[in-house]
mmCIF file of C-alpha atoms in Angstrom:
data_model
loop_
_atom_site.group_PDB
_atom_site.id
_atom_site.type_symbol
_atom_site.label_atom_id
_atom_site.label_comp_id
_atom_site.label_asym_id
_atom_site.label_seq_id
_atom_site.Cartn_x
_atom_site.Cartn_y
_atom_site.Cartn_z
ATOM 1 C CA MET A 1 -16.982 -13.964 0.003
ATOM 2 C CA ASN A 2 -19.288 -12.658 -2.670
ATOM 3 C CA HIS A 3 -17.269 -11.014 -5.458
ATOM 4 C CA SER A 4 -19.338 -7.804 -5.580
ATOM 5 C CA ILE A 5 -19.262 -7.405 -1.793
ATOM 6 C CA GLY A 6 -15.470 -7.822 -1.819
ATOM 7 C CA LEU A 7 -14.991 -5.244 -4.550
ATOM 8 C CA SER A 8 -17.454 -2.873 -2.890
ATOM 9 C CA TYR A 9 -15.569 -3.191 0.385
ATOM 10 C CA ALA A 10 -12.258 -2.601 -1.400
ATOM 11 C CA GLN A 11 -13.730 0.587 -2.828
ATOM 12 C CA GLU A 12 -14.810 1.661 0.684
ATOM 13 C CA GLN A 13 -11.271 1.042 1.946
ATOM 14 C CA LEU A 14 -9.752 3.086 -0.859
ATOM 15 C CA VAL A 15 -12.193 5.961 -0.255
ATOM 16 C CA SER A 16 -11.231 5.854 3.443
ATOM 17 C CA GLN A 17 -7.569 6.077 2.447
ATOM 18 C CA LEU A 18 -8.352 9.113 0.300
ATOM 19 C CA ALA A 19 -9.991 10.765 3.295
ATOM 20 C CA VAL A 20 -7.003 10.122 5.577
ATOM 21 C CA LEU A 21 -4.217 10.774 3.064
ATOM 22 C CA GLY A 22 -5.926 13.297 0.800
ATOM 23 C CA VAL A 23 -8.534 15.439 2.537
ATOM 24 C CA GLU A 24 -6.860 15.031 5.948
ATOM 25 C CA ARG A 25 -3.303 15.138 4.530
ATOM 26 C CA LYS A 26 -2.132 18.056 6.688
ATOM 27 C CA ARG A 27 -3.339 16.404 9.901
ATOM 28 C CA PHE A 28 -1.689 13.118 8.866
ATOM 29 C CA LEU A 29 1.593 14.874 8.083
ATOM 30 C CA ASP A 30 1.444 16.843 11.337
ATOM 31 C CA ALA A 31 1.072 13.578 13.266
ATOM 32 C CA TYR A 32 4.016 11.779 11.615
ATOM 33 C CA PHE A 33 6.261 14.591 10.344
ATOM 34 C CA VAL A 34 6.099 17.295 12.989
ATOM 35 C CA MET A 35 9.004 19.397 11.734
ATOM 36 C CA PRO A 36 8.917 21.064 8.344
ATOM 37 C CA GLY A 37 11.727 19.969 6.089
ATOM 38 C CA LYS A 38 12.821 17.789 3.223
ATOM 39 C CA GLU A 39 11.399 14.531 4.613
ATOM 40 C CA ARG A 40 7.956 16.036 5.175
ATOM 41 C CA MET A 41 7.951 17.684 1.764
ATOM 42 C CA GLU A 42 8.942 14.405 0.067
ATOM 43 C CA MET A 43 6.189 12.548 1.935
ATOM 44 C CA GLU A 44 3.642 15.189 0.980
ATOM 45 C CA GLN A 45 4.595 14.746 -2.686
ATOM 46 C CA PHE A 46 4.471 10.965 -2.328
ATOM 47 C CA LEU A 47 1.019 11.111 -0.697
ATOM 48 C CA PHE A 48 -0.165 13.272 -3.574
ATOM 49 C CA LEU A 49 1.047 10.647 -6.087
ATOM 50 C CA TYR A 50 -0.531 7.835 -4.065
ATOM 51 C CA THR A 51 -3.916 9.550 -3.742
ATOM 52 C CA GLU A 52 -3.886 10.353 -7.475
ATOM 53 C CA ALA A 53 -3.269 6.651 -8.215
ATOM 54 C CA VAL A 54 -6.129 5.633 -5.891
ATOM 55 C CA GLN A 55 -8.500 8.184 -7.455
ATOM 56 C CA GLU A 56 -7.618 6.859 -10.900
ATOM 57 C CA LEU A 57 -8.199 3.287 -9.700
ATOM 58 C CA LEU A 58 -11.619 4.194 -8.283
ATOM 59 C CA SER A 59 -12.644 5.650 -11.655
ATOM 60 C CA GLU A 60 -12.004 2.329 -13.467
ATOM 61 C CA THR A 61 -14.657 -0.221 -14.411
ATOM 62 C CA ASP A 62 -15.153 -2.970 -11.826
ATOM 63 C CA MET A 63 -13.333 -5.553 -13.936
ATOM 64 C CA LEU A 64 -10.321 -3.324 -14.564
ATOM 65 C CA MET A 65 -10.283 -2.152 -10.961
ATOM 66 C CA GLU A 66 -10.225 -5.729 -9.682
ATOM 67 C CA GLU A 67 -7.349 -6.549 -12.032
ATOM 68 C CA LYS A 68 -5.366 -3.500 -10.912
ATOM 69 C CA LEU A 69 -5.998 -4.255 -7.217
ATOM 70 C CA GLN A 70 -4.089 -7.506 -7.743
ATOM 71 C CA SER A 71 -1.262 -5.971 -9.774
ATOM 72 C CA MET A 72 -0.261 -2.767 -7.929
ATOM 73 C CA VAL A 73 0.906 -2.426 -4.308
ATOM 74 C CA LEU A 74 -1.505 -0.300 -2.279
ATOM 75 C CA ILE A 75 -2.103 0.214 1.406
ATOM 76 C CA GLY A 76 -3.973 -2.980 2.168
ATOM 77 C CA SER A 77 -2.036 -5.182 -0.243
ATOM 78 C CA HIS A 78 -0.703 -8.490 1.008
ATOM 79 C CA ILE A 79 2.467 -9.009 -0.999
ATOM 80 C CA THR A 80 5.047 -11.683 -1.486
ATOM 81 C CA ILE A 81 8.496 -10.597 -2.515
ATOM 82 C CA GLU A 82 11.203 -12.831 -3.868
ATOM 83 C CA TYR A 83 14.885 -12.354 -3.069
ATOM 84 C CA PRO A 84 16.415 -13.849 -6.240
ATOM 85 C CA GLU A 85 19.987 -13.863 -4.900
ATOM 86 C CA TYR A 86 18.915 -15.966 -1.904
ATOM 87 C CA GLU A 87 16.093 -17.989 -3.499
ATOM 88 C CA ALA A 88 13.856 -16.889 -0.618
ATOM 89 C CA LEU A 89 10.376 -15.394 -0.252
ATOM 90 C CA ASP A 90 8.874 -13.025 2.291
ATOM 91 C CA SER A 91 5.218 -12.035 2.706
ATOM 92 C CA PHE A 92 3.598 -9.132 4.517
ATOM 93 C CA THR A 93 0.765 -6.626 4.295
ATOM 94 C CA ILE A 94 1.298 -2.897 3.736
ATOM 95 C CA VAL A 95 -0.829 -0.954 6.261
ATOM 96 C CA LEU A 96 -1.428 2.471 7.764
ATOM 97 C CA PRO A 97 1.101 3.387 10.497
ATOM 98 C CA GLU A 98 -1.271 2.810 13.423
ATOM 99 C CA GLN A 99 -2.004 -0.723 12.154
ATOM 100 C CA ALA A 100 1.646 -1.771 11.838
ATOM 101 C CA ASN A 101 2.723 -4.862 13.759
ATOM 102 C CA PRO A 102 5.883 -6.519 12.421
ATOM 103 C CA ASP A 103 5.197 -9.645 14.522
ATOM 104 C CA GLU A 104 2.038 -10.146 12.435
ATOM 105 C CA ASN A 105 3.762 -9.152 9.158
ATOM 106 C CA LEU A 106 1.889 -5.835 9.045
ATOM 107 C CA ILE A 107 4.335 -3.239 7.708
ATOM 108 C CA SER A 108 3.602 0.499 7.722
ATOM 109 C CA PHE A 109 3.668 2.201 4.357
ATOM 110 C CA LEU A 110 5.816 4.838 6.122
ATOM 111 C CA SER A 111 8.537 2.278 6.866
ATOM 112 C CA PRO A 112 11.512 2.366 4.503
ATOM 113 C CA VAL A 113 10.549 -0.944 2.864
ATOM 114 C CA GLY A 114 6.811 -0.155 2.783
ATOM 115 C CA ARG A 115 7.344 3.188 1.139
ATOM 116 C CA GLN A 116 9.689 1.768 -1.479
ATOM 117 C CA LEU A 117 7.192 -0.938 -2.448
ATOM 118 C CA LEU A 118 4.019 1.182 -2.463
ATOM 119 C CA LEU A 119 2.679 1.616 -6.029
ATOM 120 C CA ALA A 120 5.101 -1.012 -7.402
ATOM 121 C CA ARG A 121 3.723 -3.478 -9.954
ATOM 122 C CA LEU A 122 3.435 -7.246 -10.019
ATOM 123 C CA GLY A 123 6.595 -8.818 -11.440
ATOM 124 C CA GLU A 124 8.576 -5.604 -11.034
ATOM 125 C CA SER A 125 12.186 -5.905 -9.904
ATOM 126 C CA ILE A 126 13.103 -3.261 -7.324
ATOM 127 C CA THR A 127 16.302 -2.508 -5.474
ATOM 128 C CA VAL A 128 15.221 -1.844 -1.893
ATOM 129 C CA ALA A 129 17.468 0.085 0.479
ATOM 130 C CA THR A 130 17.812 -1.868 3.730
ATOM 131 C CA PRO A 131 19.970 -1.346 6.832
ATOM 132 C CA SER A 132 22.294 -4.083 5.553
ATOM 133 C CA GLY A 133 22.562 -2.484 2.107
ATOM 134 C CA PRO A 134 20.652 -2.531 -1.168
ATOM 135 C CA MET A 135 18.739 -5.712 -1.937
ATOM 136 C CA ARG A 136 17.016 -6.659 -5.184
ATOM 137 C CA VAL A 137 13.487 -8.009 -4.808
ATOM 138 C CA ILE A 138 10.817 -9.082 -7.264
ATOM 139 C CA LEU A 139 7.118 -8.624 -6.539
ATOM 140 C CA ALA A 140 5.947 -12.228 -6.808
ATOM 141 C CA SER A 141 2.311 -11.714 -5.769
ATOM 142 C CA ILE A 142 -0.066 -8.946 -4.751
ATOM 143 C CA LYS A 143 -3.476 -9.489 -3.187
ATOM 144 C CA PHE A 144 -5.556 -6.561 -1.964
ATOM 145 C CA THR A 145 -6.917 -7.811 1.356
ATOM 146 C CA ALA A 146 -9.613 -5.168 1.928
ATOM 147 C CA ASN A 147 -9.844 -5.825 5.661
ATOM 148 C CA LEU A 148 -7.818 -3.029 7.155
ATOM 149 C CA LEU A 149 -9.764 -0.347 8.854
ATOM 150 C CA SER A 150 -12.740 -1.698 10.701
ATOM 151 C CA ARG A 151 -14.094 -5.061 9.613
ATOM 152 C CA GLU A 152 -12.971 -8.598 9.466
ATOM 153 C CA GLY A 153 -13.078 -9.306 5.801
ATOM 154 C CA GLY A 154 -11.775 -11.255 2.942
ATOM 155 C CA ASP A 155 -9.900 -10.458 -0.171
ATOM 156 C CA VAL A 156 -11.305 -8.940 -3.312
ATOM 157 C CA SER A 157 -10.890 -12.091 -5.377
ATOM 158 C CA GLY A 158 -14.083 -13.504 -3.918
ATOM 159 C CA SER A 159 -12.414 -16.439 -2.193
#
């Protein structure tokens, strides 16, 4: 894939995310958090932080933006996490809720693991709460796939 087309498409994807999670935030929250309460309020705050991070990313130069797309977990990032205690790896893509399909390693950013990893940085060690208890993971790789919403597409790296 042509580098500039990949980056341009990544920018389109991020703008689409801003529309869904920023401009349309209330509708999104109403769909997934029907009842007012602590969980909805926490998600609203989290969405605000996420959309701020995406807006900041979109304001970067192309070179810096491309670098950050491969170093911070966003919706659309294909990530590999390492479980150092077990010497094991796991890979999946963080997606919007309606795109989630665990059988295809597509994990919603609303899932407990997805939410805990969103906005994390490459190489960061995170303790993730899981049903079987806390588990330490390290973000081994991040690749923004830029093919989420409507097109078949490649990654931003131009490969």
